[in-house]
Amino acid sequence: MDNFSKNSKENIRRILFAILAAGMMGLIFWFSSQGAYDSSEQSISVSYRVARIIRPGFKSLDAGEKEAFAESIEAIIRKCAHFLEFLLLGMLLLGSWSAEKRKFHRNALLALGTAALYAVSDEIHQSFVPGRSCEIRDMCIDTAGSLSGILLAALLCWLAKKLAGLIR
């Protein structure tokens, strides 16, 4: 493969990752734009679904017990959602920042920095949404999610290279 073709494919890959990262940022922004009531309704609905899976006999509980259990896991569900959204964002940003000319650690730092700045801007944005607030804890959870996504992507790429080497 000639160098031009390789660079062209690399640029297309990076642009695709950048578009997906921007889409993920848009989704996060949309979730953050929901008022407190709508956001709580959505997370309690997810909590009920998760409760049916993780709590044996959940279906046989009375309505009050179901509600109490769902509410008891709602905060965990919300924080896991933050973590997972930003885990995916970290992976996508790493793909968009990656270039052969730079070492992995530089690409990872660029991706992590971008995700951390977005986490800060997301929390500031939430402070303007009725009933929502800006939480430093959520910024930390978001950044930890991004770091985890970057490390997971690095691990998957490393494994893929090892497997490709075994197949040859």
mmCIF file of C-alpha atoms in Angstrom:
data_model
loop_
_atom_site.group_PDB
_atom_site.id
_atom_site.type_symbol
_atom_site.label_atom_id
_atom_site.label_comp_id
_atom_site.label_asym_id
_atom_site.label_seq_id
_atom_site.Cartn_x
_atom_site.Cartn_y
_atom_site.Cartn_z
ATOM 1 C CA MET A 1 0.000 0.000 0.000
ATOM 2 C CA ASP A 2 1.464 3.382 -0.923
ATOM 3 C CA ASN A 3 1.973 6.097 1.683
ATOM 4 C CA PHE A 4 -0.769 8.375 0.291
ATOM 5 C CA SER A 5 -3.387 5.634 0.465
ATOM 6 C CA LYS A 6 -2.333 4.732 4.014
ATOM 7 C CA ASN A 7 -2.518 8.386 5.153
ATOM 8 C CA SER A 8 -5.876 8.841 3.450
ATOM 9 C CA LYS A 9 -7.363 5.818 5.214
ATOM 10 C CA GLU A 10 -5.890 7.002 8.528
ATOM 11 C CA ASN A 11 -7.467 10.444 8.070
ATOM 12 C CA ILE A 12 -10.856 8.944 7.230
ATOM 13 C CA ARG A 13 -10.645 6.737 10.345
ATOM 14 C CA ARG A 14 -9.769 9.715 12.548
ATOM 15 C CA ILE A 15 -12.595 11.808 11.054
ATOM 16 C CA LEU A 16 -15.064 8.980 11.637
ATOM 17 C CA PHE A 17 -13.980 8.723 15.283
ATOM 18 C CA ALA A 18 -14.247 12.514 15.638
ATOM 19 C CA ILE A 19 -17.800 12.476 14.240
ATOM 20 C CA LEU A 20 -18.771 9.655 16.620
ATOM 21 C CA ALA A 21 -17.173 11.513 19.558
ATOM 22 C CA ALA A 22 -19.082 14.671 18.634
ATOM 23 C CA GLY A 23 -22.280 12.611 18.470
ATOM 24 C CA MET A 24 -21.562 11.184 21.916
ATOM 25 C CA MET A 25 -20.956 14.695 23.234
ATOM 26 C CA GLY A 26 -24.300 15.728 21.756
ATOM 27 C CA LEU A 27 -26.036 12.815 23.477
ATOM 28 C CA ILE A 28 -24.417 13.715 26.802
ATOM 29 C CA PHE A 29 -25.487 17.350 26.301
ATOM 30 C CA TRP A 30 -29.057 16.216 25.594
ATOM 31 C CA PHE A 31 -29.167 14.106 28.774
ATOM 32 C CA SER A 32 -27.759 17.045 30.750
ATOM 33 C CA SER A 33 -30.369 19.388 29.297
ATOM 34 C CA GLN A 34 -33.215 17.439 30.873
ATOM 35 C CA GLY A 35 -34.788 19.139 33.855
ATOM 36 C CA ALA A 36 -34.596 17.469 37.266
ATOM 37 C CA TYR A 37 -38.070 15.916 37.017
ATOM 38 C CA ASP A 38 -37.509 14.348 33.572
ATOM 39 C CA SER A 39 -34.029 13.168 34.507
ATOM 40 C CA SER A 40 -35.300 11.554 37.714
ATOM 41 C CA GLU A 41 -38.190 9.885 35.909
ATOM 42 C CA GLN A 42 -35.789 8.427 33.376
ATOM 43 C CA SER A 43 -33.310 7.156 35.978
ATOM 44 C CA ILE A 44 -36.016 5.660 38.232
ATOM 45 C CA SER A 45 -37.424 3.870 35.179
ATOM 46 C CA VAL A 46 -33.990 2.375 34.482
ATOM 47 C CA SER A 47 -33.670 1.529 38.196
ATOM 48 C CA TYR A 48 -36.894 -0.509 38.054
ATOM 49 C CA ARG A 49 -35.567 -2.419 35.017
ATOM 50 C CA VAL A 50 -32.245 -3.119 36.723
ATOM 51 C CA ALA A 51 -34.023 -4.106 39.954
ATOM 52 C CA ARG A 52 -35.991 -6.787 38.082
ATOM 53 C CA ILE A 53 -32.678 -8.298 37.007
ATOM 54 C CA ILE A 54 -30.586 -8.026 40.173
ATOM 55 C CA ARG A 55 -33.163 -8.463 42.971
ATOM 56 C CA PRO A 56 -34.516 -12.003 43.325
ATOM 57 C CA GLY A 57 -38.267 -11.951 43.863
ATOM 58 C CA PHE A 58 -38.599 -8.302 42.841
ATOM 59 C CA LYS A 59 -41.777 -8.996 40.876
ATOM 60 C CA SER A 60 -43.478 -10.445 43.967
ATOM 61 C CA LEU A 61 -42.744 -7.414 46.181
ATOM 62 C CA ASP A 62 -45.549 -4.972 46.905
ATOM 63 C CA ALA A 63 -45.494 -1.584 45.202
ATOM 64 C CA GLY A 64 -43.931 0.197 48.179
ATOM 65 C CA GLU A 65 -41.092 -2.320 48.478
ATOM 66 C CA LYS A 66 -40.444 -2.140 44.736
ATOM 67 C CA GLU A 67 -40.305 1.633 44.874
ATOM 68 C CA ALA A 68 -38.008 1.635 47.911
ATOM 69 C CA PHE A 69 -35.590 -0.808 46.279
ATOM 70 C CA ALA A 70 -35.576 1.056 42.952
ATOM 71 C CA GLU A 71 -34.935 4.336 44.753
ATOM 72 C CA SER A 72 -32.125 2.727 46.777
ATOM 73 C CA ILE A 73 -30.191 1.891 43.604
ATOM 74 C CA GLU A 74 -31.078 5.025 41.622
ATOM 75 C CA ALA A 75 -27.991 7.008 42.694
ATOM 76 C CA ILE A 76 -25.738 4.112 41.707
ATOM 77 C CA ILE A 77 -27.515 3.834 38.347
ATOM 78 C CA ARG A 78 -27.028 7.568 37.713
ATOM 79 C CA LYS A 79 -23.315 7.440 38.553
ATOM 80 C CA CYS A 80 -22.822 4.320 36.409
ATOM 81 C CA ALA A 81 -24.504 6.149 33.523
ATOM 82 C CA HIS A 82 -22.052 9.049 33.920
ATOM 83 C CA PHE A 83 -19.128 6.614 33.998
ATOM 84 C CA LEU A 84 -20.276 4.601 30.963
ATOM 85 C CA GLU A 85 -21.116 7.650 28.822
ATOM 86 C CA PHE A 86 -17.647 9.026 29.364
ATOM 87 C CA LEU A 87 -15.991 5.600 29.008
ATOM 88 C CA LEU A 88 -17.342 5.481 25.463
ATOM 89 C CA LEU A 89 -16.409 9.124 24.894
ATOM 90 C CA GLY A 90 -12.827 8.420 26.018
ATOM 91 C CA MET A 91 -12.541 5.529 23.563
ATOM 92 C CA LEU A 92 -13.905 7.621 20.702
ATOM 93 C CA LEU A 93 -11.678 10.588 21.516
ATOM 94 C CA LEU A 94 -8.618 8.347 21.606
ATOM 95 C CA GLY A 95 -9.515 7.140 18.124
ATOM 96 C CA SER A 96 -9.957 10.697 16.885
ATOM 97 C CA TRP A 97 -6.678 11.952 18.393
ATOM 98 C CA SER A 98 -4.577 8.931 17.421
ATOM 99 C CA ALA A 99 -1.970 9.495 14.783
ATOM 100 C CA GLU A 100 1.009 7.393 13.845
ATOM 101 C CA LYS A 101 3.335 10.358 14.237
ATOM 102 C CA ARG A 102 2.570 10.726 17.959
ATOM 103 C CA LYS A 103 3.275 8.265 20.718
ATOM 104 C CA PHE A 104 0.341 6.592 22.467
ATOM 105 C CA HIS A 105 0.776 8.482 25.740
ATOM 106 C CA ARG A 106 0.423 11.813 23.947
ATOM 107 C CA ASN A 107 -2.736 10.662 22.147
ATOM 108 C CA ALA A 108 -4.103 9.340 25.450
ATOM 109 C CA LEU A 109 -3.385 12.618 27.241
ATOM 110 C CA LEU A 110 -5.062 14.609 24.467
ATOM 111 C CA ALA A 111 -8.131 12.353 24.640
ATOM 112 C CA LEU A 112 -8.249 12.470 28.444
ATOM 113 C CA GLY A 113 -7.792 16.239 28.510
ATOM 114 C CA THR A 114 -10.562 16.737 25.965
ATOM 115 C CA ALA A 115 -12.909 14.453 27.914
ATOM 116 C CA ALA A 116 -12.084 16.129 31.241
ATOM 117 C CA LEU A 117 -12.740 19.580 29.777
ATOM 118 C CA TYR A 118 -16.028 18.316 28.364
ATOM 119 C CA ALA A 119 -16.945 16.876 31.783
ATOM 120 C CA VAL A 120 -16.354 20.288 33.359
ATOM 121 C CA SER A 121 -18.372 22.067 30.663
ATOM 122 C CA ASP A 122 -21.163 19.492 31.011
ATOM 123 C CA GLU A 123 -21.459 20.083 34.749
ATOM 124 C CA ILE A 124 -21.397 23.864 34.281
ATOM 125 C CA HIS A 125 -24.121 23.459 31.652
ATOM 126 C CA GLN A 126 -26.211 21.451 34.139
ATOM 127 C CA SER A 127 -26.039 24.312 36.645
ATOM 128 C CA PHE A 128 -28.224 26.327 34.239
ATOM 129 C CA VAL A 129 -30.842 23.565 33.902
ATOM 130 C CA PRO A 130 -33.805 23.860 36.317
ATOM 131 C CA GLY A 131 -33.373 21.554 39.316
ATOM 132 C CA ARG A 132 -29.908 20.360 38.247
ATOM 133 C CA SER A 133 -26.553 21.260 39.743
ATOM 134 C CA CYS A 134 -22.834 21.322 39.049
ATOM 135 C CA GLU A 135 -21.107 18.505 40.961
ATOM 136 C CA ILE A 136 -17.353 18.069 41.254
ATOM 137 C CA ARG A 137 -17.949 14.401 42.110
ATOM 138 C CA ASP A 138 -19.621 13.878 38.720
ATOM 139 C CA MET A 139 -16.686 15.558 36.947
ATOM 140 C CA CYS A 140 -14.377 13.077 38.677
ATOM 141 C CA ILE A 141 -16.618 10.117 37.773
ATOM 142 C CA ASP A 142 -16.778 11.323 34.157
ATOM 143 C CA THR A 143 -13.008 11.714 33.952
ATOM 144 C CA ALA A 144 -12.450 8.290 35.538
ATOM 145 C CA GLY A 145 -14.837 6.830 32.963
ATOM 146 C CA SER A 146 -12.870 8.473 30.147
ATOM 147 C CA LEU A 147 -9.565 7.197 31.522
ATOM 148 C CA SER A 148 -11.049 3.702 31.760
ATOM 149 C CA GLY A 149 -12.276 3.924 28.162
ATOM 150 C CA ILE A 150 -8.855 5.045 26.952
ATOM 151 C CA LEU A 151 -7.136 2.210 28.810
ATOM 152 C CA LEU A 152 -9.702 -0.313 27.573
ATOM 153 C CA ALA A 153 -9.218 0.861 23.980
ATOM 154 C CA ALA A 154 -5.439 0.576 24.392
ATOM 155 C CA LEU A 155 -5.810 -2.947 25.760
ATOM 156 C CA LEU A 156 -8.115 -3.985 22.913
ATOM 157 C CA CYS A 157 -5.700 -2.560 20.315
ATOM 158 C CA TRP A 158 -2.763 -4.332 21.955
ATOM 159 C CA LEU A 159 -4.679 -7.628 21.990
ATOM 160 C CA ALA A 160 -5.688 -7.187 18.352
ATOM 161 C CA LYS A 161 -2.048 -6.644 17.360
ATOM 162 C CA LYS A 162 -0.964 -9.713 19.339
ATOM 163 C CA LEU A 163 -3.667 -11.847 17.723
ATOM 164 C CA ALA A 164 -2.793 -10.531 14.270
ATOM 165 C CA GLY A 165 0.823 -11.492 14.926
ATOM 166 C CA LEU A 166 -0.220 -15.009 15.898
ATOM 167 C CA ILE A 167 -2.326 -15.450 12.773
ATOM 168 C CA ARG A 168 0.467 -14.449 10.366
#
